[in-house]
Short mmCIF file of C-alpha atoms in Angstrom, two decimals:
data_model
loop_
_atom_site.label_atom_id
_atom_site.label_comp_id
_atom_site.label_asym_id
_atom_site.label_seq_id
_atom_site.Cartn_x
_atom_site.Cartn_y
_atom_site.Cartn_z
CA UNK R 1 -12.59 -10.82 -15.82
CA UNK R 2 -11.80 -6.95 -16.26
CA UNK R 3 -13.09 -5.68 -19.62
CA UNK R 4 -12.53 -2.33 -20.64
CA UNK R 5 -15.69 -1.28 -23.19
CA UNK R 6 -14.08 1.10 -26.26
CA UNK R 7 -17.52 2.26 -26.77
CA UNK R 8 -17.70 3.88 -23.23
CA UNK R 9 -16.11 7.44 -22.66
CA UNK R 10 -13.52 7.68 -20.28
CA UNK R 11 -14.07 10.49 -17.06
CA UNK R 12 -11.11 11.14 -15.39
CA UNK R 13 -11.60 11.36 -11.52
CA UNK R 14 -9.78 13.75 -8.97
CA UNK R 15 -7.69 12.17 -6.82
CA UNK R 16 -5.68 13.25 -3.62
CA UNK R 17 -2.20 11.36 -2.88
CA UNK R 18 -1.30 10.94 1.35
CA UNK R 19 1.83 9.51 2.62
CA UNK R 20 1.41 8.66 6.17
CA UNK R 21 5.27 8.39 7.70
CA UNK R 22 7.59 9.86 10.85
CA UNK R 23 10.51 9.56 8.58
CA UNK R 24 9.45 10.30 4.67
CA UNK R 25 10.11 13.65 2.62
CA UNK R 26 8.97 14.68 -0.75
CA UNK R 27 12.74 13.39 -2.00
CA UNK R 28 12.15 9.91 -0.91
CA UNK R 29 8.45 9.20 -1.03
CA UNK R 30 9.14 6.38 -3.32
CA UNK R 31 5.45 5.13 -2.49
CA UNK R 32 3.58 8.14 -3.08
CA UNK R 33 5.69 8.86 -6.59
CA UNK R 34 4.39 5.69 -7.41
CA UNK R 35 0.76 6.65 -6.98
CA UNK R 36 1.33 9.86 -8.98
CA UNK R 37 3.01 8.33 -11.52
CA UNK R 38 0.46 5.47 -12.11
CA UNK R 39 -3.13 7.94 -11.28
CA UNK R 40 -1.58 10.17 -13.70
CA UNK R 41 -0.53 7.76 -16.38
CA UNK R 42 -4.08 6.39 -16.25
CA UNK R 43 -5.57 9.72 -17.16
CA UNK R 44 -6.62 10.92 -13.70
CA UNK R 45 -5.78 14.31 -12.47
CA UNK R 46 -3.64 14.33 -8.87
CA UNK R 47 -5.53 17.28 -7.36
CA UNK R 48 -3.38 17.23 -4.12
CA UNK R 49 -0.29 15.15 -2.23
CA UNK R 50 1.10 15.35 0.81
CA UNK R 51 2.93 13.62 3.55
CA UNK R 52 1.53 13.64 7.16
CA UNK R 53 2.75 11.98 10.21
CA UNK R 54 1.08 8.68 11.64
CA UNK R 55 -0.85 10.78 13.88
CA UNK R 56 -4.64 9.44 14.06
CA UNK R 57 -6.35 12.86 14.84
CA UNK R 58 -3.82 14.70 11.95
CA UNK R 59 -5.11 11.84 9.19
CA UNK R 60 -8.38 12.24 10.44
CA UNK R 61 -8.58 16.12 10.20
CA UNK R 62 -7.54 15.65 6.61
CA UNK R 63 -9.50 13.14 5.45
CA UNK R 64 -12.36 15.37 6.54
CA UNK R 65 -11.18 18.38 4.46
CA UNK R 66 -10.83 15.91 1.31
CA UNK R 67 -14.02 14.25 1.82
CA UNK R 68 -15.63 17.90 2.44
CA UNK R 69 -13.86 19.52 -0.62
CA UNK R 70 -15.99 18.81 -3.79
CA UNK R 71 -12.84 18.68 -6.02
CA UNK R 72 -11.08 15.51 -4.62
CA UNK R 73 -13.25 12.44 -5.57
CA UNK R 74 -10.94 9.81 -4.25
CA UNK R 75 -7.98 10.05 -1.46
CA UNK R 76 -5.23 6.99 -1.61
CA UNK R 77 -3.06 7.14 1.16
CA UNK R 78 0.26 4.38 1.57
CA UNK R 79 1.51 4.04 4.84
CA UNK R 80 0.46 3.16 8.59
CA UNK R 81 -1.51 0.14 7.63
CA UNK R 82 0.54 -2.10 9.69
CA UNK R 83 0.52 -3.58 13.09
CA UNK R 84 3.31 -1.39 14.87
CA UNK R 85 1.67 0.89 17.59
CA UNK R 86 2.46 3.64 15.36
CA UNK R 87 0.59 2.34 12.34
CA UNK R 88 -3.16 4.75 12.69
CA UNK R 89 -3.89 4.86 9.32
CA UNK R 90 -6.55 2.11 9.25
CA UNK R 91 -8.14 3.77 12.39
CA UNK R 92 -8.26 6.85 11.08
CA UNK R 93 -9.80 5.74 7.75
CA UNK R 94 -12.57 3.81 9.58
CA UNK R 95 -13.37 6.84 11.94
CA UNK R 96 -14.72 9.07 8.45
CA UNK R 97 -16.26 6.10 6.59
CA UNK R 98 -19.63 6.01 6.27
CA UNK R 99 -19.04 2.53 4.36
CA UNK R 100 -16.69 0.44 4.34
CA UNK R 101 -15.68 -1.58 1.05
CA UNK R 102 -14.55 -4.72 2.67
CA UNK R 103 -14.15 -6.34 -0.58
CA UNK R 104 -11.07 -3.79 -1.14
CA UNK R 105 -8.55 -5.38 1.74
CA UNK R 106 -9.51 -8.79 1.14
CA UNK R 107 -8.71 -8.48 -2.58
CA UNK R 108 -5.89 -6.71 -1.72
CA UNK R 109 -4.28 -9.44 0.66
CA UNK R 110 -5.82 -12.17 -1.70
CA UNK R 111 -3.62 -10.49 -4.59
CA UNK R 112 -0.39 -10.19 -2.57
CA UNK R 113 -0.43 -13.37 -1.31
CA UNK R 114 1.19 -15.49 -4.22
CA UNK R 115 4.03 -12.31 -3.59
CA UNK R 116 4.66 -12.11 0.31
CA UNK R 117 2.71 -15.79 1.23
CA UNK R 118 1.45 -15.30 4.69
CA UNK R 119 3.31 -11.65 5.31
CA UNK R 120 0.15 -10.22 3.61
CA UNK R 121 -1.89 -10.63 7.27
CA UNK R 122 -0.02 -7.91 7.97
CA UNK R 123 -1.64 -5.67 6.21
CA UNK R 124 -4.40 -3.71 7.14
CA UNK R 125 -5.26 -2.14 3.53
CA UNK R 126 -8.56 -0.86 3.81
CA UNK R 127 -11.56 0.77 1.35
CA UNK R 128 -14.19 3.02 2.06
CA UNK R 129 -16.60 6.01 1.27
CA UNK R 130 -17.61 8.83 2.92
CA UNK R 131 -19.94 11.76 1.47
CA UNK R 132 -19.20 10.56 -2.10
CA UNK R 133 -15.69 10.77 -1.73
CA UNK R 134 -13.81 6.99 -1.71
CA UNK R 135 -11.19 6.41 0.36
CA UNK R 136 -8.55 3.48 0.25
CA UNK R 137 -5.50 3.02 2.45
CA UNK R 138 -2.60 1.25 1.00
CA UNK R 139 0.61 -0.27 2.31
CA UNK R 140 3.66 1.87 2.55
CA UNK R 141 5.89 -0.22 0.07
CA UNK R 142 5.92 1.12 -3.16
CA UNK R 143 5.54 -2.51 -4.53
CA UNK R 144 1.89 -2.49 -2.64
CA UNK R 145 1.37 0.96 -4.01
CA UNK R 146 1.86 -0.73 -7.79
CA UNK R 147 -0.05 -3.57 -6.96
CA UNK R 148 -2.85 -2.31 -5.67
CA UNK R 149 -3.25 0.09 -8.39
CA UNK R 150 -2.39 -1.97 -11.12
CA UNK R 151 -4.48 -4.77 -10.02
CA UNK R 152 -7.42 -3.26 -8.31
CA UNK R 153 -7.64 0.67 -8.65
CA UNK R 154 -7.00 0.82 -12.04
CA UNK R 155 -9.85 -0.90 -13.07
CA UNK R 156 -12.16 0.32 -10.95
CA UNK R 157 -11.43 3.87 -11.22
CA UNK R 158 -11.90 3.51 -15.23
CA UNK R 159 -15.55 4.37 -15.95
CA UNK R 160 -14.85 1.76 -19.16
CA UNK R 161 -14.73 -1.29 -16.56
CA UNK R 162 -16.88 -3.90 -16.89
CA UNK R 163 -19.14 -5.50 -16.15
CA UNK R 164 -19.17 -2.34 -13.13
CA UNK R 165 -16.98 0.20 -11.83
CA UNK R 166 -16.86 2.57 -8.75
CA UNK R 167 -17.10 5.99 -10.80
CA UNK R 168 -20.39 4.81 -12.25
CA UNK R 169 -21.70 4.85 -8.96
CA UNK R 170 -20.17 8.29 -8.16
CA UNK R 171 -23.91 9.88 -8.49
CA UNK R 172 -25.91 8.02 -6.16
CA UNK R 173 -23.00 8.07 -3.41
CA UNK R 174 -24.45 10.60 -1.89
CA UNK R 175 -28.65 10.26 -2.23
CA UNK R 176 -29.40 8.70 1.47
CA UNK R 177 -28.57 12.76 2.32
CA UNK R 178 -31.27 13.83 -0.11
CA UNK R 179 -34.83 14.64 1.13
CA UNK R 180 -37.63 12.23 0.26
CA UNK R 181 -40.11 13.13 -2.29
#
């Protein structure tokens, strides 16, 4: 069961915001308000957002520059997870990951099940790291967006979480590219 531990300090992570759509603008990217609203309610700082087109190679170039940049810890992107030959997102995610957390989609589908029943096949939510930097590919429904965070993201996000969370691993993301002793 989640836990938060009072006696733990809270560290606030860096997180970048992607919208992945043909059609969205910054007016009606109900979806990636969401994410803001909810990261930044949380205590988290929003250190970028933007919207890019479901265009593999585009999603891919800039998941390299967050992954690369040392100030973004943790990209969330909602859209393109479907099954629609424009729906890249998941490809694009699982062409920078050097690991994938499969444990993220199948929670994810688990959790909207009792909501959508069988719909949630559909989905193609994915979780991942890549040079220390996690990754996680949400649904383009701002519903998705609220229930992934709420129900998954929040928790593990919170360096309070027990009995483990993802930023207390943050350090030793990256020690396979450190030279042996």
């Amino acid at each position: 069961m989640s836990k938060i531990d009072g006696e733990r300090a809270f560290l606030s992570v860096n997180i970048a915001v992607l919208t992945v759509s043909d059609s969205r603008t910054e007016a009606d990217d109900r979806s990636g308000h969401t994410l803001v609203e909810r990261i930044t309610a949380a205590g988290h700082k929003v250190v970028d957002k933007m919207i890019l087109p479901d265009e593999q190679s585009l999603l891919v170039e800039q998941l390299n520059r967050w992954i690369a940049d040392a100030n973004v810890d943790v990209v969330i992107s909602t859209g393109g997870t479907g099954l629609t030959g424009r729906d890249v997102t998941a490809e694009a995610f699982h062409a920078v990951y050097e690991k994938e957390i499969v444990g993220f989609g199948e929670l994810f589908r688990q959790l909207s099940y009792p909501k959508i029943g069988t719909s949630t096949i559909q989905s193609r939510a994915t979780g991942g790291v890549a040079h220390g930097t996690y990754l996680f590919a949400l649904p383009g429904s701002p519903s998705a967006c609220r229930d992934a965070w709420d129900d998954i993201l929040c928790w593990q996000l919170d360096s309070r979480h027990l009995p483990c969370n993802l930023v207390e691993l943050m350090p030793r993301l990256m020690e396979h590219l450190k030279p042996k002793a």
